[in-house]
CSV table of C-alpha atoms in Angstrom, one decimal:
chain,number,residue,atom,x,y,z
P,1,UNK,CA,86.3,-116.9,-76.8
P,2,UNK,CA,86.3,-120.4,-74.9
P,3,UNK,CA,89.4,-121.6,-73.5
P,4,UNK,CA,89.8,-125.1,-73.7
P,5,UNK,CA,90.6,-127.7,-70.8
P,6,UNK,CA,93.9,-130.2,-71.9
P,7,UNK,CA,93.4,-133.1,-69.5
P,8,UNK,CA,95.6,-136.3,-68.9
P,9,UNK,CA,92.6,-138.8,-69.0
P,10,UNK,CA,88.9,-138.8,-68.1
P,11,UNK,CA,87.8,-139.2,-71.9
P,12,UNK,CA,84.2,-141.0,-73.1
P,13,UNK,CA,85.3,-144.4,-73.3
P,14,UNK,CA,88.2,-144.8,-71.9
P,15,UNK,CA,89.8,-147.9,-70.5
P,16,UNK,CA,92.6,-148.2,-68.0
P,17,UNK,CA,93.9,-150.8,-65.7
P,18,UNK,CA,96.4,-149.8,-62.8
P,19,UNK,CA,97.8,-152.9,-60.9
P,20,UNK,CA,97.7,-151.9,-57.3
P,21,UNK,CA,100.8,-151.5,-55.2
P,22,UNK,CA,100.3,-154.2,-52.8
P,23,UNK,CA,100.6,-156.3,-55.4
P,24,UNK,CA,103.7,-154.9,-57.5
P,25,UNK,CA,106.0,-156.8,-54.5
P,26,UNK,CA,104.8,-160.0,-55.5
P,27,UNK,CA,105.8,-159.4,-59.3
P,28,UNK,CA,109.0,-158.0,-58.5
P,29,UNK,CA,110.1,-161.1,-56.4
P,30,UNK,CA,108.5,-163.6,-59.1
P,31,UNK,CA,111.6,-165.4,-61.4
P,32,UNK,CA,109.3,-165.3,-63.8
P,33,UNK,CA,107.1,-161.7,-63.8
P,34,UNK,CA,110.3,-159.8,-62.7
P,35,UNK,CA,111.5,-159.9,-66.0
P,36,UNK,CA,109.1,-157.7,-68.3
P,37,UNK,CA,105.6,-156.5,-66.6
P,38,UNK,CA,102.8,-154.2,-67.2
P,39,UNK,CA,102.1,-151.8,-64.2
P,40,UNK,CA,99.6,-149.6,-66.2
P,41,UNK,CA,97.6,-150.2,-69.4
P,42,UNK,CA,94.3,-148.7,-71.4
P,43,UNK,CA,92.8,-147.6,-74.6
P,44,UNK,CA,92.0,-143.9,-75.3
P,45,UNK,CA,89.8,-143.1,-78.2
P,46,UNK,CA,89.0,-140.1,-80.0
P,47,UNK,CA,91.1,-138.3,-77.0
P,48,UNK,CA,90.9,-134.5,-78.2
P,49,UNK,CA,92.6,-131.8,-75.9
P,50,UNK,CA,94.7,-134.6,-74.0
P,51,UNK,CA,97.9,-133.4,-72.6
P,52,UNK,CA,100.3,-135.2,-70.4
P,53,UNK,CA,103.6,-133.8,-68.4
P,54,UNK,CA,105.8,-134.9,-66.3
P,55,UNK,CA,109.2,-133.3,-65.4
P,56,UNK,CA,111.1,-135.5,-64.0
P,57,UNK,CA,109.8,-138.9,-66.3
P,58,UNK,CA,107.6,-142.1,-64.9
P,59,UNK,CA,108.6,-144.4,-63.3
P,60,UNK,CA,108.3,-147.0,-65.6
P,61,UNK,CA,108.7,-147.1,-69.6
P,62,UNK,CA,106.1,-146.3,-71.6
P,63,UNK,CA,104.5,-147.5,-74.9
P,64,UNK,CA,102.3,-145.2,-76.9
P,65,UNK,CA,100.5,-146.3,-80.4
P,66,UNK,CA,98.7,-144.1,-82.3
P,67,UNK,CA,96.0,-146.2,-84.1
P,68,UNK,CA,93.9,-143.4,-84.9
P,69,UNK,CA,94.1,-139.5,-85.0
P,70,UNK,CA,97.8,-137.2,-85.0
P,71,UNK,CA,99.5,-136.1,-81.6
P,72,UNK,CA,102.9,-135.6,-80.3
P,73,UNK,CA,105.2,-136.1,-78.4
P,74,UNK,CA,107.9,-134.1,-77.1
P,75,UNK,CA,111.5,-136.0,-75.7
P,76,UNK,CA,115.1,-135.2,-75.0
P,77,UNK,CA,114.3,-131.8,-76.4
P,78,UNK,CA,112.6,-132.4,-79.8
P,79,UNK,CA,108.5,-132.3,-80.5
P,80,UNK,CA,107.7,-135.5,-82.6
P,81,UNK,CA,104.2,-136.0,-84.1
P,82,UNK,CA,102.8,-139.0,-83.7
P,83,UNK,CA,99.9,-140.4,-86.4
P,84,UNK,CA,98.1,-143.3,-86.9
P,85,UNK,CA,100.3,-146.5,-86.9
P,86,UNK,CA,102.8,-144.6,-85.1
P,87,UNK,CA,104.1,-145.8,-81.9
P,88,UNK,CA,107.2,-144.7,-79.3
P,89,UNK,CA,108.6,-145.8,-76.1
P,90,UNK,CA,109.8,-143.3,-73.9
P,91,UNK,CA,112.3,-144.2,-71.1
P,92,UNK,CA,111.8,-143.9,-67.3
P,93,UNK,CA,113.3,-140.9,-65.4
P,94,UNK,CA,113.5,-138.4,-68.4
P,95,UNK,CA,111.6,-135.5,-68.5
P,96,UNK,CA,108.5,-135.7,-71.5
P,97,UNK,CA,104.9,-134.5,-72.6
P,98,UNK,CA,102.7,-135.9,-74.8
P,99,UNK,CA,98.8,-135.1,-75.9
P,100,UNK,CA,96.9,-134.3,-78.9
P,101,UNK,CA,95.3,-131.2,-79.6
P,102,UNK,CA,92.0,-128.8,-79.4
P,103,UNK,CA,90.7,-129.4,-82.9
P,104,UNK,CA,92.5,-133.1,-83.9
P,105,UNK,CA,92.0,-136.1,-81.3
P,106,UNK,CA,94.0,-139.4,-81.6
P,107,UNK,CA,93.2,-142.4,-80.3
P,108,UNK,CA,96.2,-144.4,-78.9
P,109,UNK,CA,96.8,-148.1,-76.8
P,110,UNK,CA,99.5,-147.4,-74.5
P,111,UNK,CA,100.9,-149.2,-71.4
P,112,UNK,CA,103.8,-148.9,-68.7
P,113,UNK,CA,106.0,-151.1,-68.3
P,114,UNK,CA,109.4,-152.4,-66.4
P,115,UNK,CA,111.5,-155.4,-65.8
P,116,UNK,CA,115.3,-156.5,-65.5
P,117,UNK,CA,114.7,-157.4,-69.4
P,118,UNK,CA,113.1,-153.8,-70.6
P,119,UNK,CA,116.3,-152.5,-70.7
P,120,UNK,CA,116.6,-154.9,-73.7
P,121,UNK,CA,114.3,-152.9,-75.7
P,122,UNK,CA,116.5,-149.2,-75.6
P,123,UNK,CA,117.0,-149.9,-79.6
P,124,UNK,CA,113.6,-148.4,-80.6
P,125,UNK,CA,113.3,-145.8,-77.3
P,126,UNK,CA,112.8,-142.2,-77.8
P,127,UNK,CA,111.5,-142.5,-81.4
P,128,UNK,CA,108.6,-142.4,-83.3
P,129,UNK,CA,108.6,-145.6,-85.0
P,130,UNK,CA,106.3,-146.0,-87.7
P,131,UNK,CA,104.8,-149.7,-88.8
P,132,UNK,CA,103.5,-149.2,-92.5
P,133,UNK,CA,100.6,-150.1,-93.7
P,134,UNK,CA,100.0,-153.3,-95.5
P,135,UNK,CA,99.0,-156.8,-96.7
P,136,UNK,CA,101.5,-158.3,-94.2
P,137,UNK,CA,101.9,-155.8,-91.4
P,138,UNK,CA,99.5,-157.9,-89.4
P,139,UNK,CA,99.0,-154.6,-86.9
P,140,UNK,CA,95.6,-156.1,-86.2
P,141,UNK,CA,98.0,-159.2,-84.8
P,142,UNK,CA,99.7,-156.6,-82.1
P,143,UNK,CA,96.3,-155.4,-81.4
P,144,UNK,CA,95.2,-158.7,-80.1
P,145,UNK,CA,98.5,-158.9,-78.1
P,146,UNK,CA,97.7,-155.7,-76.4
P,147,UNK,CA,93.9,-157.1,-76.0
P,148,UNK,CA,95.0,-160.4,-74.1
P,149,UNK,CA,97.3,-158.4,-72.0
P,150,UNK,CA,94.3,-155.9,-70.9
P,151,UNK,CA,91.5,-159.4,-70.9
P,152,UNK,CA,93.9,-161.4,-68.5
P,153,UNK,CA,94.7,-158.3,-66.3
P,154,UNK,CA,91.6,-157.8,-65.9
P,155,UNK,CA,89.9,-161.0,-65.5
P,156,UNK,CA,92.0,-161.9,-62.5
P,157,UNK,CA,94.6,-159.3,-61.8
P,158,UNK,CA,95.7,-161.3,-58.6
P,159,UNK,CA,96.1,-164.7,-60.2
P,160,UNK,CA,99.8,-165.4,-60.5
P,161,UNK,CA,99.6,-167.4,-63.2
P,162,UNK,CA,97.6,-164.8,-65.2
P,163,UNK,CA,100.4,-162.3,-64.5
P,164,UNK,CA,103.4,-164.8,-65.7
P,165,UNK,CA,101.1,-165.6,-68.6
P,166,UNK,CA,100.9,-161.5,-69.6
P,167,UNK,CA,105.2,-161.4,-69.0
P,168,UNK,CA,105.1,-163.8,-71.7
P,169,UNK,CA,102.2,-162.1,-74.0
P,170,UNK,CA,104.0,-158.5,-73.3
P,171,UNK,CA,107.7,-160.0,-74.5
P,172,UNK,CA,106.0,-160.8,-77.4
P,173,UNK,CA,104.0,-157.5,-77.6
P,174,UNK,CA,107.8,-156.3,-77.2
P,175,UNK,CA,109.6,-158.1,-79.5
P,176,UNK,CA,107.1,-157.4,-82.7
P,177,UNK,CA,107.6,-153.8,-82.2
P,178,UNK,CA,111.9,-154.6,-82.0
P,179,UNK,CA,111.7,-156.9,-85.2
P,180,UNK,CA,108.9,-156.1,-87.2
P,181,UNK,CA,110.5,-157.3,-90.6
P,182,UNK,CA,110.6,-160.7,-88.7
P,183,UNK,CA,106.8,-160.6,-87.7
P,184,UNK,CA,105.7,-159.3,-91.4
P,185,UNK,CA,103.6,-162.3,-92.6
P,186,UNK,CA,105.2,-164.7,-94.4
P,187,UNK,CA,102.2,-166.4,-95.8
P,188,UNK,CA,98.8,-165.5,-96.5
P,189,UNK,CA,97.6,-167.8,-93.8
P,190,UNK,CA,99.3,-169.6,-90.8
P,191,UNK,CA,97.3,-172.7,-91.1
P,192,UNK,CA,98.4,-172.0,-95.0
P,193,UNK,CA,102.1,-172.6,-93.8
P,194,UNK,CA,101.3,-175.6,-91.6
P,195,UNK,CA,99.4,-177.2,-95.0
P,196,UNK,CA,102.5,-176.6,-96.6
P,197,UNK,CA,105.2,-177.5,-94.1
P,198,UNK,CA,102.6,-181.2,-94.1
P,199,UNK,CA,103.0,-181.3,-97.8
P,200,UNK,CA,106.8,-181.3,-98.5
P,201,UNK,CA,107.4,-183.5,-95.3
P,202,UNK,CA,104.7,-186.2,-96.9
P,203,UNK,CA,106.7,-185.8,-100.1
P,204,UNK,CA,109.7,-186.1,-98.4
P,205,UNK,CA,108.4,-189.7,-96.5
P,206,UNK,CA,107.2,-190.9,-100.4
P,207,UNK,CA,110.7,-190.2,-101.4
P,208,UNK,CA,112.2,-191.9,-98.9
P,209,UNK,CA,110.2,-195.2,-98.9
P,210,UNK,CA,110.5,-195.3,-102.5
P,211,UNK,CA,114.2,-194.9,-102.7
């Protein structure tokens, strides 16, 4: 009988971004970055026999979504599966394990983060949160959050102005996951909106020069 290997990364194509430590000073003493920051970030996919402990907690907080696959997670005592369009955030300092097992893989985005505003986020912590599937989910809008995060990272990871810019992408990143009834689409199309916010305010000019 085989035994099978459980390993915390290392899996065909992987991507992962860790900002250095000589470099963490200067985000922490930034007005701007010192709020909400990423200090670790990748994509596993098809990640089968993953497994991922640690004691005593991270450091940081951090964000796992489940885009393909089932895993789980276990927190504060309890052993949560995590599917596809599944996602939690698990606080820093507090014991947890995660992975996905021998037979079923998942494929997740996940990221550390911290910040004097992450604290803002402890709503949805320490629960799998689930973002249904539909017309107006826009889930493949988060994804391209989480993809200009990684692209700006790493295109210039020491560029200061790259790193305030992902702050801002990542408090939006943030935000969508906090108030996803206010980032379900409200219309088919943004430009669609814009058309239509041009229309009644060309209506509203012919009203008023006709008055």
């Amino acid at each position: 009988m085989s035994i099978k290997t459980f390993i915390p990364s290392g899996f065909p194509g992987e991507r992962e971004i860790i900002i250095p430590a000589d470099l963490l000073d200067s985000i922490i003493n930034n007005p701007v970055t010192e709020q909400l920051y990423v200090t670790h970030i990748g994509y596993y996919p098809n990640a089968k026999c993953h497994y991922r402990e640690r004691p005593i907690g991270a450091e940081q907080y951090i964000f796992i979504y489940c885009e393909n696959g089932i895993g789980w997670v276990e927190y504060n005592g309890e052993r949560m599966t995590l599917a596809k369009d599944q996602f939690i955030i698990l606080p820093p300092y507090e014991k947890h394990a995660y992975g996905s097992g021998d037979k079923k893989s998942w494929s997740i985005y996940w990221l550390h983060f911290k910040g004097t505003n992450a604290p803002f986020f402890n709503s949805i912590m320490g629960r799998s949160i689930e973002i249904k599937d539909a017309d107006n989910s826009r889930i493949q809008d988060r994804l391209i959050l989480f993809a200009e995060i990684y692209r700006n990272i790493e295109h210039d990871i020491y560029d200061l102005e790259n790193l305030q810019y992902t702050s801002f992408c990542l408090m939006h990143f943030l935000a969508s996951l906090k108030y996803i009834k206010s980032f379900l689409t409200k219309w088919p199309y943004p430009l669609a909106y814009l058309n239509t916010l041009q229309g009644e305010s060309s209506t509203r000019f012919v009203l008023i020069i006709h008055k």
